[in-house]
Coordinates of C-alpha atoms in Angstrom, one line a residue:
X13 CA -42.9 7.5 19.5
X14 CA -42.5 8.4 15.8
X15 CA -39.1 9.4 14.9
X16 CA -37.8 11.4 11.8
X17 CA -37.4 9.4 8.9
X18 CA -34.2 8.6 7.3
X19 CA -33.9 9.0 3.6
X20 CA -34.5 5.8 1.7
X21 CA -30.8 5.6 0.7
X22 CA -29.7 5.7 4.3
X23 CA -32.4 3.4 5.6
X24 CA -31.3 0.7 2.9
X25 CA -27.5 0.8 4.2
X26 CA -26.1 -1.6 6.6
X27 CA -24.2 -0.3 9.6
X28 CA -20.9 -1.1 8.6
X29 CA -17.4 0.6 8.5
X30 CA -14.6 -0.1 6.0
X31 CA -12.2 -1.0 8.7
X32 CA -12.1 -2.0 12.4
X33 CA -9.7 -0.1 14.3
X34 CA -7.0 -1.8 16.3
X35 CA -8.4 0.6 19.2
X36 CA -11.7 -1.1 18.9
X37 CA -10.1 -4.5 19.1
X38 CA -8.1 -3.6 22.2
X39 CA -11.3 -2.7 23.9
X40 CA -13.0 -5.9 23.0
X41 CA -9.8 -8.0 24.0
X42 CA -9.4 -6.0 27.2
X43 CA -5.6 -5.4 26.6
X44 CA -3.6 -3.4 24.1
X45 CA -1.6 -5.1 21.4
X46 CA 2.3 -5.4 21.6
X47 CA 2.8 -4.8 17.9
X48 CA 0.8 -2.5 15.8
X49 CA 1.3 -3.9 12.3
X50 CA -2.1 -3.8 10.6
X51 CA -3.1 -0.5 9.8
X52 CA -0.6 0.7 7.0
X53 CA 0.7 3.3 9.1
X54 CA 4.4 4.3 8.9
X55 CA 5.7 3.1 12.4
X56 CA 8.9 5.0 12.1
X57 CA 7.0 8.1 12.8
X58 CA 7.4 12.1 11.3
X59 CA 10.5 13.7 11.0
X60 CA 12.1 15.2 14.2
X61 CA 11.7 18.6 12.5
X62 CA 8.0 18.0 12.1
X63 CA 7.3 17.2 15.9
X64 CA 9.3 20.4 16.7
X65 CA 7.2 22.5 14.3
X66 CA 4.2 21.2 15.9
X67 CA 5.4 21.8 19.5
X68 CA 6.4 25.2 18.6
X69 CA 2.8 25.7 17.2
X70 CA 0.9 24.1 19.9
X71 CA -0.1 27.4 21.6
X72 CA -2.0 28.2 18.6
X73 CA -4.4 25.5 18.4
X74 CA -7.3 27.8 19.7
X75 CA -7.4 29.2 16.1
X76 CA -9.0 27.6 13.2
X77 CA -6.9 26.5 10.3
X78 CA -6.5 28.7 7.2
X79 CA -9.6 27.5 5.3
X80 CA -7.7 27.9 2.0
X81 CA -4.7 25.9 3.1
X82 CA -2.9 28.8 1.2
X83 CA 0.7 28.2 2.4
X84 CA 0.4 24.3 2.0
X85 CA -1.3 24.7 -1.4
X86 CA 1.7 26.8 -2.5
X87 CA 4.3 24.5 -1.1
X88 CA 2.6 21.2 -2.5
X89 CA 2.4 22.9 -6.0
X90 CA 6.0 24.0 -6.0
X91 CA 7.1 20.5 -4.9
X92 CA 5.1 19.1 -7.9
X93 CA 5.9 21.7 -10.3
X94 CA 2.3 22.6 -11.1
X95 CA 0.0 25.5 -10.2
X96 CA -2.0 26.1 -7.0
X97 CA -5.3 25.8 -9.1
X98 CA -4.2 22.1 -9.8
X99 CA -4.1 21.1 -6.0
X100 CA -7.2 20.5 -3.6
X101 CA -6.4 19.6 0.0
X102 CA -8.5 17.7 2.3
X103 CA -8.6 15.7 5.6
X104 CA -7.1 12.7 4.0
X105 CA -7.7 10.7 0.8
X106 CA -10.6 8.9 2.1
X107 CA -12.6 12.4 2.7
X108 CA -11.4 13.3 -0.8
X109 CA -12.7 10.2 -2.4
X110 CA -16.0 10.9 -1.0
X111 CA -16.1 14.3 -2.4
X112 CA -15.2 13.0 -5.7
X113 CA -17.9 10.3 -5.6
X114 CA -20.5 12.9 -4.6
X115 CA -19.4 15.1 -7.6
X116 CA -19.6 12.6 -10.3
X117 CA -22.0 9.7 -9.2
X118 CA -25.8 9.9 -9.5
X119 CA -27.9 7.3 -7.8
X120 CA -27.6 4.1 -9.5
X121 CA -24.5 5.0 -11.8
X122 CA -22.1 2.3 -12.1
X123 CA -18.7 2.8 -10.4
X124 CA -15.7 0.6 -11.1
X125 CA -13.1 -1.0 -8.6
X126 CA -11.0 -4.1 -8.4
X127 CA -12.8 -6.9 -6.3
X128 CA -11.0 -6.5 -3.1
X129 CA -9.9 -3.0 -4.1
X130 CA -9.7 -0.1 -1.5
X131 CA -12.8 -0.7 0.7
X132 CA -13.4 3.1 1.7
X133 CA -13.8 4.1 -1.8
X134 CA -16.7 1.4 -2.1
X135 CA -18.1 2.7 1.2
X136 CA -18.6 6.1 -0.4
X137 CA -19.9 4.8 -3.6
X138 CA -22.5 3.0 -1.4
X139 CA -23.1 6.0 0.6
X140 CA -23.9 8.3 -2.3
X141 CA -26.2 5.6 -4.0
X142 CA -23.8 4.4 -6.7
X143 CA -23.9 0.9 -8.1
X144 CA -20.3 -0.7 -7.3
X145 CA -19.3 -3.0 -10.3
X146 CA -15.9 -4.9 -9.7
X147 CA -13.5 -7.0 -11.7
X148 CA -11.1 -9.5 -10.3
X149 CA -7.5 -9.0 -9.6
X150 CA -5.1 -10.6 -12.2
X151 CA -1.8 -12.1 -10.7
X152 CA -2.5 -10.0 -7.5
X153 CA -2.6 -6.8 -9.5
X154 CA -5.4 -4.4 -10.8
X155 CA -6.4 -5.8 -14.4
X156 CA -6.5 -2.7 -16.5
X157 CA -8.0 -4.4 -19.6
X158 CA -10.9 -5.6 -17.4
X159 CA -11.4 -2.4 -15.7
X160 CA -11.5 -0.8 -19.2
X161 CA -14.1 -3.2 -20.4
X162 CA -16.1 -2.5 -17.5
X163 CA -16.1 1.1 -17.8
X164 CA -17.3 0.8 -21.6
X165 CA -19.9 -1.8 -20.7
X166 CA -21.5 0.1 -18.0
X167 CA -20.9 3.7 -19.3
X168 CA -19.4 4.5 -15.8
X169 CA -18.5 7.9 -14.8
X170 CA -15.9 7.0 -12.3
X171 CA -13.1 4.3 -12.1
X172 CA -10.7 3.8 -9.3
X173 CA -7.1 2.3 -9.1
X174 CA -4.6 2.4 -6.4
X175 CA -1.1 2.2 -7.6
X176 CA 0.8 0.9 -5.7
X177 CA -2.0 -1.3 -4.7
X178 CA -4.1 -1.6 -1.5
X179 CA -4.4 -4.3 -0.1
X180 CA -1.6 -6.3 -2.1
X181 CA 1.2 -3.7 -2.2
X182 CA 1.8 -4.7 -5.9
X183 CA 2.2 -2.0 -8.7
X184 CA 1.9 -1.6 -12.4
X185 CA 4.3 0.3 -14.6
X186 CA 3.6 3.8 -15.6
X187 CA 3.6 2.9 -19.4
X188 CA 0.5 0.6 -18.5
X189 CA -1.2 3.4 -16.5
X190 CA -0.6 6.0 -19.2
X191 CA -2.0 3.5 -22.0
X192 CA -5.1 3.0 -19.7
X193 CA -5.7 6.6 -19.2
X194 CA -5.5 7.4 -23.0
X195 CA -8.0 4.7 -23.8
X196 CA -10.4 6.0 -21.2
X197 CA -13.8 7.4 -22.4
X198 CA -13.4 11.1 -22.0
X199 CA -16.7 11.1 -19.9
X200 CA -15.2 8.8 -17.4
X201 CA -13.3 10.3 -14.5
X202 CA -10.2 8.1 -13.3
X203 CA -9.1 8.2 -10.0
X204 CA -5.3 7.3 -9.7
X205 CA -4.7 6.8 -5.9
X206 CA -1.0 7.1 -5.2
X207 CA -1.0 7.1 -1.6
X208 CA 2.2 4.9 -1.5
X209 CA 3.9 7.0 -4.4
X210 CA 6.8 8.0 -2.3
X211 CA 7.6 4.3 -1.6
X212 CA 7.0 3.2 -5.2
X213 CA 9.8 2.6 -7.9
X214 CA 10.0 5.8 -10.1
X215 CA 8.9 3.6 -13.1
X216 CA 5.5 3.2 -11.5
X217 CA 4.5 6.8 -11.4
X218 CA 3.4 8.6 -14.7
X219 CA 4.4 11.9 -15.2
X220 CA 1.7 14.6 -14.1
X221 CA -0.6 16.1 -16.7
X222 CA -2.7 18.8 -15.2
X223 CA -4.4 19.5 -18.5
X224 CA -6.2 16.2 -18.8
X225 CA -9.7 16.6 -17.2
X226 CA -10.6 13.0 -16.8
X227 CA -7.6 12.2 -14.4
X228 CA -7.4 12.9 -10.7
X229 CA -4.3 11.9 -8.7
X230 CA -4.4 11.4 -5.0
X231 CA -1.5 11.8 -2.7
X232 CA -1.1 11.6 1.1
X233 CA 1.0 12.6 4.2
X234 CA -0.2 9.4 6.2
X235 CA 2.1 7.0 4.8
X236 CA 5.9 7.8 3.9
X237 CA 5.5 11.2 5.8
X238 CA 4.4 9.3 9.0
X239 CA 1.3 11.7 9.7
X240 CA -1.7 9.3 9.5
X241 CA -3.0 10.9 12.8
X242 CA -3.0 14.2 11.3
X243 CA -5.4 13.4 8.3
X244 CA -4.1 15.3 5.3
X245 CA -4.3 14.3 1.5
X246 CA -4.5 16.2 -1.6
X247 CA -5.9 15.8 -5.2
X248 CA -3.8 16.8 -8.1
X249 CA -5.7 17.6 -11.6
X250 CA -7.0 20.1 -14.1
X251 CA -8.1 23.2 -12.7
X252 CA -11.8 23.1 -13.5
X253 CA -12.1 19.8 -11.8
X254 CA -10.0 21.0 -8.8
X255 CA -12.1 24.1 -8.3
X256 CA -15.3 22.0 -8.0
X257 CA -14.0 20.8 -4.6
X258 CA -14.6 24.3 -3.2
X259 CA -18.7 23.8 -3.8
X260 CA -18.8 21.1 -1.3
X261 CA -15.8 20.5 0.8
X262 CA -15.5 21.4 4.7
X263 CA -13.5 24.6 4.5
X264 CA -12.2 24.2 7.9
X265 CA -11.5 20.3 7.8
X266 CA -7.7 20.5 7.5
X267 CA -6.7 22.0 11.1
X268 CA -4.2 24.6 11.8
X269 CA -1.7 21.9 13.3
X270 CA -2.1 19.7 10.3
X271 CA -0.9 22.3 7.9
X272 CA 2.1 23.1 10.4
X273 CA 3.0 19.5 10.3
X274 CA 2.4 18.9 6.5
X275 CA 4.6 22.0 5.8
X276 CA 7.3 20.8 7.8
X277 CA 7.3 17.2 6.5
X278 CA 7.6 18.7 2.8
X279 CA 10.4 21.0 3.9
X280 CA 12.4 17.8 5.3
X281 CA 12.9 15.8 2.2
X282 CA 16.1 14.3 3.7
X283 CA 14.2 12.7 6.5
X284 CA 11.8 11.5 4.0
X285 CA 14.5 9.9 1.8
X286 CA 15.9 8.3 5.0
X287 CA 12.4 6.8 6.0
X288 CA 11.7 5.4 2.6
X289 CA 15.0 3.4 3.1
X290 CA 13.6 2.3 6.5
X291 CA 10.5 1.2 5.1
X292 CA 12.5 -0.9 2.5
X293 CA 14.5 -2.3 4.9
X294 CA 11.7 -3.4 7.0
X295 CA 9.7 -4.7 4.0
X296 CA 12.8 -7.0 3.3
X297 CA 12.9 -8.3 6.8
X298 CA 9.1 -9.0 6.7
X299 CA 9.7 -11.0 3.4
X300 CA 12.6 -13.0 5.1
X301 CA 10.3 -13.7 8.2
X302 CA 7.7 -15.0 5.6
X303 CA 10.2 -17.2 3.8
X304 CA 11.5 -18.6 7.2
X305 CA 8.3 -19.9 7.9
X306 CA 7.5 -21.4 4.5
X307 CA 5.1 -18.6 3.4
X308 CA 5.6 -16.5 0.4
X309 CA 5.6 -12.8 0.5
X310 CA 3.9 -10.8 -2.2
X311 CA 6.7 -8.2 -3.8
X312 CA 5.6 -5.0 -2.5
X313 CA 6.3 -1.2 -3.1
X314 CA 4.1 0.1 -0.1
X315 CA 4.7 0.3 3.7
X316 CA 3.3 -3.3 4.2
X317 CA 3.8 -6.9 2.8
X318 CA 1.1 -9.2 1.9
X319 CA 2.0 -12.7 2.8
X320 CA 0.5 -15.6 1.1
X321 CA -0.4 -18.2 3.6
X322 CA -0.4 -20.9 1.2
X323 CA -3.9 -22.2 1.5
X324 CA -7.4 -20.8 1.3
X325 CA -9.0 -17.6 3.1
X326 CA -10.3 -19.5 6.1
X327 CA -6.7 -20.7 7.1
X328 CA -5.4 -17.2 6.6
X329 CA -8.2 -15.9 8.8
X330 CA -7.0 -18.4 11.6
X331 CA -3.4 -17.4 11.2
X332 CA -4.7 -13.6 11.6
X333 CA -6.6 -14.6 14.8
X334 CA -3.8 -16.5 16.3
X335 CA -1.6 -13.5 15.7
X336 CA -4.1 -11.3 17.2
X337 CA -4.4 -13.9 20.4
X338 CA -0.7 -13.3 20.6
X339 CA -1.1 -9.5 20.8
X340 CA 0.1 -8.9 17.2
X341 CA -2.3 -6.6 15.3
X342 CA -2.3 -7.5 11.5
X343 CA -4.9 -7.5 8.8
X344 CA -5.9 -9.3 5.8
X345 CA -7.7 -8.7 2.5
X346 CA -11.5 -10.1 2.5
X347 CA -12.0 -10.7 -1.2
X348 CA -11.8 -14.2 -2.8
X349 CA -8.3 -15.2 -3.8
X350 CA -6.7 -12.2 -2.1
X351 CA -8.1 -13.6 1.1
X352 CA -5.4 -16.3 1.2
X353 CA -3.1 -13.5 2.5
X354 CA -2.3 -11.6 5.7
X355 CA -1.2 -8.1 5.6
X356 CA 1.7 -6.9 7.7
X357 CA 2.7 -3.4 8.1
X358 CA 6.4 -2.0 8.3
X359 CA 7.4 -1.2 11.8
X360 CA 10.4 -0.6 14.3
X361 CA 12.8 -3.5 14.7
X362 CA 11.3 -4.2 18.2
X363 CA 7.8 -4.7 16.7
X364 CA 9.1 -7.0 14.1
X365 CA 11.0 -9.0 16.4
X366 CA 7.8 -9.9 18.1
X367 CA 6.1 -11.2 14.8
X368 CA 9.4 -13.0 14.1
X369 CA 9.1 -14.7 17.3
X370 CA 5.3 -15.3 17.3
X371 CA 4.3 -16.0 13.6
X372 CA 5.6 -19.6 13.9
X373 CA 3.4 -20.2 17.1
X374 CA 0.3 -18.8 15.3
X375 CA 1.0 -21.0 12.2
X376 CA 1.1 -23.9 14.4
X377 CA -2.0 -23.0 16.2
X378 CA -3.8 -22.2 12.9
X379 CA -2.9 -25.7 11.6
X380 CA -4.4 -27.7 14.4
X381 CA -7.8 -29.3 13.8
X382 CA -10.8 -27.3 14.8

């Protein structure tokens, strides 16, 4: 039977996803994980005040959310000291990244990212017909000089950098980021993904400049605020660039309950301060666990720690698989050089107890001849 044809672009793409979810792995394994430490979630969860606000609003879930995200946009703008015209809200940074690529990238255009940089961005580049051009990391950090050279060489309309970085957890200082911005061609849009901004040192975050039209800053409620399951992110930028999101966004993409949760999270900055401390303490514990097993933890400013397994990517893959076999969910970078690491998210003490107990067993098993 003849079927409706896909577009040539869709027909050319492989059936792939940026990440395999822990739920998928649990179904294939036939049992749940005992410790969920691989998805860069905040295992400490949202503030009790956020949960209470969601419970109070539960009876209203039959209503669509405000398509303008009016109250949330006003609150974010006030929190950052900018105008509401400088804020675009969407169901997670991942969705906003796709909208940006759709706005700026024609089929065949070069788009610049680090080799091993955030894979969902690359997924959108492929999905809209862009041509991904990557440059290697340098010392486990984005190489600003190489990124800039690639932008100029390819006349790229778009360049992406996460700071602090995903998947390595490292960071660059604001002065270096600002110099990169000032050196960019005016025709190149820079996506500065600051999903981990709340857990970063203040010295890593450049001042907001919403007058510069070729920079978009991305923030989220998924990490420090503990609302990954609610899907809410936002872009900060010049008014003209922000207004363009309204041309193509899903106006009902951010649910009423998500808006309630995000508003309550912003209102409880005391809890945010508390949980950032918990995240820092958990990072320190993961670092100690790595050191106790003869491994090196990469210094991190995120809610996860990349652990250098000391050999090649094949060995790190075996360590990851042995941890999964022992019901510990972690992930690892896939790109060469970075793939020598596994990546462990912060989590409650009981889950870190489990990886402390089982990592030595996983390492021993991974070290055995095949």
